[in-house]
Amino acid sequence: MSALGRVVRAGVGRRRVQTAVMILTTLMAVTASVLAAGLLVASQAPFDHAFAQQHGAHLTGQFDGTKVTAPQLAATAHASGVTAAAGPFRTLSLRPRTTSGSDPLPAGADLPPMTVVGRASAGGPVDDTVLVDGTWATRPGQIVLAYGGLPLRPGAQLTFPDLPGSPTLTVVGVARSVTDTAEAWVAPAQAEALTAQGSTATYEMLYRFRHAGTDAQVAADRAAITAALPRGAMTGSQSYLTVKLQAVANTMAFVPFVAAFGVLGLLLSVLIIGIVVSGAVGAATRRIGILKSLGFTPAQVVRAYVAQALIPAAIGCVLGVVCGDLLAVPVLGDAGSAYGAGSLTVPLWVDVAVPAAALALVACAALAPALRAGRLRTVEAITVGRTPGAGRGRLVRRLTGRLPVPRAVSLGLANPFAHPARSATMAAAVAFGAVTVTFGVGLALTLGAVQSGRMLNSAGSVVVATGGGQQGPPGAQVVHVGGEPDAPKADPAEVTAALRTQKGTRGFYGTTQAQVSASGVTGATTVVAYQGDSSWGAPEMVSGAWLTGPGQAVVSTRFLRAAGIQVGDTVTLTERGRHVSVRIVGEAFFTVGEGMELLTPTSTLAALGLDSQPSRFNVETEPGTDLAGYLASLNASLDPTGAVAFANTSGTSDLIATMDALVGMLTLMLVAVAGLGVLNTVVLDTRDRVHDLGVLKALGMTPRHTVAMVLTSVAAIGLLAGAAGVPIGVALHAHVTPLMGDAAGITLPPSAISVYHLPDLALLALGGLVIALAGALLPAGWAARTGTATALRTE
Amino acid sequence: MTASAPVIDIRDVSRTYGEGPPALADVTLSVRAGEALAVLGPSGSGKSTLLNLIAGLDRPSTGSVMVDGLHVDELGEAASAKYRRAKIGMVFQFFNLLDDLTVTDNVLLPAQLAGMPRAEARTRAGDLLESLGIDRHARAYPGRLSGGERQRVAVARALMNRPALLLADEPTGALDTASGEDVRELLAELNADGQTIVLVTHDLGLAESCATRTIELVDGRIVRDVATLTVNR
């Protein structure tokens, strides 16, 4: 091994605490950065790849056949900005029933409505669908199902009891459309045959555009198409960006906050490595002098000190890449399988680029103090045993000496002023820790708010279920299975009467649900219908207002984006040939049912000819009501009706639990690194002062006083840096959480963003003090245990 | 305590470090109040070890160390610190003043650690600085003083809590001849005023001028213990 190599190895081995700190800090920074970059890149890759391969449709348009003809639609292929088009295809919304049994679906199951498209072939210039199983439907009596939809394989049969003659079709294939342009395909002639007499013809057109990278560009392209058609001809459209967002939303929601942790980690790494190398140079002035006197050139000295930072940083990088890759596995989950890409992993280039960037940053951070070491004059360095305080902070020491506090405390208070630069870096480390804690706590509070607000059925402490075959929570797929008859449904009027007379009832409302077709949205839409005064149990509104009368609807941001509409617009609901238009009066926050449910009064279902009687009641009890007693009494009243009352409990989201765990882990890691930064600085400071410590102990300073002095020396820094870090953490949280919502396609309500309250902030401000004290505790103990005689001999 | 009562009573003390030969071997020593004991001996003879044991900075491997009625060898870290505050004043070869504290603040330190009332401590420090002839440097920092002046500050600090015992480790070792003479006179005056002193030194002249008694250590054993004729007193 070369002389330089031996010097580097000895330097790394001698400063074990500092080496461990550098490994940990780079480990944390690289873990978070690899995870953030990996999620960002890997989650989108399968969709992008499949979209390019299948010539996916940038826009899927639905058209009203009464307002536009097929030739007019075909002519839109030449509209401005359109590079390719497919269609028009005849579309139908049909309710199938299984006629053959399979593992997941028994024979005779009524299924939700599905969008069936008449299309001659799987391929084409747009939406070149991939046959996953079987063949394409080319003859009457055949149907191809969309991959990921109904769990049926070729050979299964579906009948359509709502159509004249209840035609039966045989599943001949399963195909994958990257932009979900249909839930099933049939031959064009079959589509004509399935169209009920007197029903309105509807069409689908698929477009690719020259410019479609952003929502605005797609919107402009859409406008060009609608301008070429009669007014009102386009009843709905779906951008590929919406489909992509829905595909990657869950994964993408991780990216903003993990990236924020990554940036914090990298900044903290640079700071800590700067502190460590700077401290190493300061503490080894004589050693540097000896090396130079032995013939080391300034460049060799610089290389030696940069290498002493790069070696532990490289270890941290390797470990960070491994941790980042492992953490990405559960987060990416089955995001890739939807497009046949298999399980996703972090791309190799991310595993190389992130640590390379981290090492470059580390080298830059180490270079400044290393250059200082290289510039040290040999004769001066060799005659200096330790770096003296150079008389800094004497005035403060005199002033603190007059404070009416124990001398150990006043000495500790003045210590930070002896090494202002070192104290500033320690303050920065503590501030980073405080920022992280504030940010992490804020994220946890936001996720808690999202958790409690995401469900629609969590209002009230009691739920009354009316029973019957249509019973199920909002969002569940309601399937009527043949065989045993369903239990009779309780009469909602009797349930309402029982609730009104029950002592302790403060308020209640009923809900039921159905699945219908909604304009602008592919596939069935779950409608949750409300009866009674539901304002007290309404989801949190992002914009607009809650339901106040018939013909209204409330949806989430994700629904608005998917349908390409906004509050004030109208959505047409279709069920068995009946159409009802509802006006969107509000944008609410909820994520249940992927946020794609439509909330409306029960009158909407009645207008569609569906059962509008509530199947569930959410009940709010008077404050102070004994829940067990209330339930016992209510159930006794409800017993004759067949309804059952039970306590309302909401489930938890695995996604939010995963986010919570990740936030907790990254926060702990960053705080630990910040604490280690403090520890490293206090170790340096204590080593510098070991001789003075010996003097003080020889004069009668007890171990407890020594600990008090060391802890006091960081307490003020901890308090000030903590107080400075909290507003930065709050600002970071306010910036990142809306981005998380955007990435997930939802708008977070103000209550989920403004999560900090004054007492919380006061406690968080004390976090800096806790980090500083925790970091200083170990060196304080070491200082207290240091032998006086040994310390007095130390120079 | 009477004038003739032993301030230091060391019995059968040995101190070994690891596998090496004992730094001190079966040392028994008694120092009475008012004595000025000079401990002579070559490097590695055990002088500093003996001083550390008396100051409670180290513990004997065997034997007992009693100072002013206290079993020093049985004290824990905190009790030992309190013992030094109350009973011991220490003067070092290289002064061991805190560079970033003024002369007054250095001298005040032992009193502040002991919790002496502020006004009383300030008066005491002022008196000591005046009596040692360095009151004009009260607001100066140690780095601006000569070696002799710094050692006077160190002595003032050592005397701040009126210790029963003043321990001096090579107090003139880092001083030029004139400053050394200055410190020598100071120690002699203190002893003349009744201060018990244990003085570790290589300087035979210092021992002869300041000490009332001299012991010589060789390889951790007392090889000579004689009364000293202090010609300069």
PDB file of N, CA, C and O in Angstrom, chain A residues 434 717-728 764-766 768:
ATOM      1  N   ALA A 434     -34.681  19.894  12.999  1.00  0.00           N
ATOM      2  CA  ALA A 434     -35.977  20.490  13.365  1.00  0.00           C
ATOM      3  C   ALA A 434     -36.883  20.597  12.148  1.00  0.00           C
ATOM      4  O   ALA A 434     -38.090  20.348  12.235  1.00  0.00           O
ATOM      5  N   ILE A 717     -27.988  26.757  21.312  1.00  0.00           N
ATOM      6  CA  ILE A 717     -27.966  26.508  19.864  1.00  0.00           C
ATOM      7  C   ILE A 717     -29.184  25.673  19.473  1.00  0.00           C
ATOM      8  O   ILE A 717     -29.854  25.949  18.476  1.00  0.00           O
ATOM      9  N   GLY A 718     -29.466  24.645  20.299  1.00  0.00           N
ATOM     10  CA  GLY A 718     -30.604  23.783  20.004  1.00  0.00           C
ATOM     11  C   GLY A 718     -31.914  24.550  20.004  1.00  0.00           C
ATOM     12  O   GLY A 718     -32.742  24.376  19.103  1.00  0.00           O
ATOM     13  N   LEU A 719     -32.075  25.416  20.991  1.00  0.00           N
ATOM     14  CA  LEU A 719     -33.322  26.190  21.085  1.00  0.00           C
ATOM     15  C   LEU A 719     -33.479  27.125  19.886  1.00  0.00           C
ATOM     16  O   LEU A 719     -34.530  27.166  19.244  1.00  0.00           O
ATOM     17  N   LEU A 720     -32.399  27.876  19.584  1.00  0.00           N
ATOM     18  CA  LEU A 720     -32.480  28.850  18.501  1.00  0.00           C
ATOM     19  C   LEU A 720     -32.647  28.164  17.148  1.00  0.00           C
ATOM     20  O   LEU A 720     -33.487  28.552  16.329  1.00  0.00           O
ATOM     21  N   ALA A 721     -31.831  27.118  16.929  1.00  0.00           N
ATOM     22  CA  ALA A 721     -31.904  26.425  15.633  1.00  0.00           C
ATOM     23  C   ALA A 721     -33.245  25.715  15.489  1.00  0.00           C
ATOM     24  O   ALA A 721     -33.807  25.667  14.391  1.00  0.00           O
ATOM     25  N   GLY A 722     -33.756  25.181  16.594  1.00  0.00           N
ATOM     26  CA  GLY A 722     -35.065  24.526  16.551  1.00  0.00           C
ATOM     27  C   GLY A 722     -36.144  25.516  16.193  1.00  0.00           C
ATOM     28  O   GLY A 722     -36.991  25.268  15.334  1.00  0.00           O
ATOM     29  N   ALA A 723     -36.081  26.697  16.818  1.00  0.00           N
ATOM     30  CA  ALA A 723     -37.087  27.729  16.533  1.00  0.00           C
ATOM     31  C   ALA A 723     -36.986  28.194  15.083  1.00  0.00           C
ATOM     32  O   ALA A 723     -37.992  28.505  14.451  1.00  0.00           O
ATOM     33  N   ALA A 724     -35.754  28.206  14.542  1.00  0.00           N
ATOM     34  CA  ALA A 724     -35.586  28.625  13.140  1.00  0.00           C
ATOM     35  C   ALA A 724     -36.042  27.534  12.184  1.00  0.00           C
ATOM     36  O   ALA A 724     -36.539  27.823  11.088  1.00  0.00           O
ATOM     37  N   GLY A 725     -35.861  26.293  12.595  1.00  0.00           N
ATOM     38  CA  GLY A 725     -36.190  25.169  11.702  1.00  0.00           C
ATOM     39  C   GLY A 725     -37.680  24.936  11.552  1.00  0.00           C
ATOM     40  O   GLY A 725     -38.130  24.498  10.493  1.00  0.00           O
ATOM     41  N   VAL A 726     -38.441  25.246  12.596  1.00  0.00           N
ATOM     42  CA  VAL A 726     -39.884  24.952  12.560  1.00  0.00           C
ATOM     43  C   VAL A 726     -40.601  25.687  11.420  1.00  0.00           C
ATOM     44  O   VAL A 726     -41.315  25.055  10.634  1.00  0.00           O
ATOM     45  N   PRO A 727     -40.425  27.021  11.284  1.00  0.00           N
ATOM     46  CA  PRO A 727     -41.127  27.674  10.159  1.00  0.00           C
ATOM     47  C   PRO A 727     -40.697  27.145   8.803  1.00  0.00           C
ATOM     48  O   PRO A 727     -41.515  27.074   7.877  1.00  0.00           O
ATOM     49  N   ILE A 728     -39.413  26.757   8.696  1.00  0.00           N
ATOM     50  CA  ILE A 728     -38.958  26.208   7.401  1.00  0.00           C
ATOM     51  C   ILE A 728     -39.660  24.862   7.149  1.00  0.00           C
ATOM     52  O   ILE A 728     -40.101  24.575   6.030  1.00  0.00           O
ATOM     53  N   LEU A 764     -42.693  21.385  18.745  1.00  0.00           N
ATOM     54  CA  LEU A 764     -41.736  21.109  17.665  1.00  0.00           C
ATOM     55  C   LEU A 764     -40.499  21.987  17.810  1.00  0.00           C
ATOM     56  O   LEU A 764     -39.381  21.552  17.513  1.00  0.00           O
ATOM     57  N   ALA A 765     -40.708  23.238  18.264  1.00  0.00           N
ATOM     58  CA  ALA A 765     -39.558  24.140  18.464  1.00  0.00           C
ATOM     59  C   ALA A 765     -38.608  23.564  19.503  1.00  0.00           C
ATOM     60  O   ALA A 765     -37.396  23.751  19.432  1.00  0.00           O
ATOM     61  N   LEU A 766     -39.174  22.847  20.482  1.00  0.00           N
ATOM     62  CA  LEU A 766     -38.324  22.221  21.491  1.00  0.00           C
ATOM     63  C   LEU A 766     -37.586  21.011  20.919  1.00  0.00           C
ATOM     64  O   LEU A 766     -36.645  20.493  21.524  1.00  0.00           O
ATOM     65  N   GLY A 768     -35.572  20.935  18.487  1.00  0.00           N
ATOM     66  CA  GLY A 768     -34.176  21.282  18.246  1.00  0.00           C
ATOM     67  C   GLY A 768     -33.345  21.105  19.506  1.00  0.00           C
ATOM     68  O   GLY A 768     -32.217  20.604  19.467  1.00  0.00           O
TER      69      GLY A 768
END
